[in-house]
């Protein structure tokens, strides 16, 4: 854990930052699989905070790696959220207009 001073709009704040990579290495052994297998289920998660602009898939739909799943608006930019591998859409966890947090599950896939 490191402590930093950050100046925002002329006001100074003290913040503590923890390295996620360091903690991940402590928890996982080098041989441990980091990607979930298909039979364990998986969720496509939001890479950032934003608002759902459109959902481009339906439950039961097969998608291939790189296919668009939904559009997420963040900081006035539209971000195309895509599948990282081939999946079947199991459940859609958000709706158009929802505000989502970073790392929030958006769609359950198998």
XYZ file of C-alpha atoms in Angstrom:
110
model
C 0.000 0.000 0.000
C 1.392 3.392 -1.002
C 0.174 6.827 0.091
C 0.028 9.657 -2.442
C -1.047 13.288 -2.311
C -3.399 14.317 -5.120
C -4.423 17.870 -5.932
C -7.953 18.276 -7.349
C -9.357 21.728 -8.093
C -6.770 23.292 -5.808
C -7.580 21.012 -2.867
C -5.037 18.397 -1.716
C -6.206 14.873 -0.837
C -4.206 11.996 0.610
C -5.005 8.654 -1.039
C -3.825 5.104 -0.389
C -3.251 2.907 -3.451
C -2.843 -0.828 -3.429
C -1.348 -2.681 -6.389
C -3.845 -5.213 -7.705
C -1.117 -7.122 -9.570
C 0.914 -7.645 -6.390
C -2.134 -9.008 -4.541
C -3.124 -11.238 -7.449
C 0.332 -12.792 -7.511
C 0.125 -13.512 -3.781
C -3.262 -15.221 -4.140
C -2.692 -17.231 -7.331
C -0.004 -19.789 -7.912
C 1.775 -19.600 -11.293
C 0.126 -22.819 -12.536
C -3.416 -21.793 -11.578
C -5.769 -21.225 -14.506
C -6.881 -17.580 -14.577
C -9.628 -17.883 -17.221
C -12.838 -19.592 -16.131
C -13.685 -22.756 -18.023
C -16.953 -22.989 -19.930
C -18.608 -25.348 -17.431
C -18.009 -22.912 -14.535
C -19.922 -20.119 -16.244
C -18.582 -16.683 -16.956
C -19.726 -13.092 -17.047
C -18.665 -10.363 -19.418
C -17.860 -7.409 -17.164
C -17.753 -3.683 -17.663
C -14.226 -2.343 -18.187
C -15.266 1.062 -16.796
C -18.090 3.036 -15.212
C -20.660 4.190 -17.740
C -24.213 4.030 -19.081
C -25.637 1.228 -21.215
C -26.589 2.728 -24.609
C -27.679 -0.418 -26.460
C -27.715 -4.188 -26.072
C -26.809 -6.039 -29.250
C -27.483 -9.665 -28.209
C -30.380 -11.842 -27.042
C -30.521 -14.711 -24.537
C -29.598 -17.974 -26.270
C -27.621 -16.220 -29.003
C -24.217 -17.645 -29.970
C -21.438 -15.073 -30.242
C -17.889 -15.436 -31.503
C -14.735 -13.831 -30.130
C -14.755 -10.162 -31.117
C -18.541 -9.940 -31.615
C -20.163 -6.836 -30.120
C -22.250 -7.494 -27.011
C -23.340 -3.981 -26.059
C -22.463 -0.299 -26.282
C -21.354 1.473 -23.099
C -21.086 5.267 -22.977
C -18.348 6.612 -20.736
C -17.067 10.199 -20.709
C -19.135 11.053 -23.826
C -17.533 8.198 -25.805
C -19.305 5.054 -27.022
C -17.364 1.907 -26.130
C -18.024 -1.349 -27.959
C -18.001 -4.204 -25.418
C -17.057 -7.446 -27.176
C -16.823 -11.156 -26.410
C -13.289 -12.326 -25.587
C -14.046 -15.826 -26.918
C -16.965 -17.844 -28.345
C -19.964 -17.999 -25.983
C -23.695 -18.542 -25.699
C -25.563 -15.669 -24.019
C -27.189 -17.107 -20.868
C -28.581 -13.975 -19.184
C -28.505 -10.221 -19.755
C -27.977 -8.512 -16.394
C -28.459 -4.870 -17.477
C -30.903 -2.798 -19.516
C -30.546 0.266 -21.709
C -30.092 3.361 -19.536
C -28.538 1.512 -16.582
C -25.457 3.069 -15.016
C -22.835 0.400 -14.343
C -19.666 0.338 -12.274
C -16.202 -0.790 -13.288
C -15.979 -4.614 -13.249
C -19.768 -5.048 -12.913
C -21.149 -8.185 -14.602
C -23.142 -7.219 -17.704
C -23.964 -10.528 -19.386
C -23.726 -14.142 -18.175
C -22.299 -16.469 -20.797
C -21.329 -20.113 -21.122
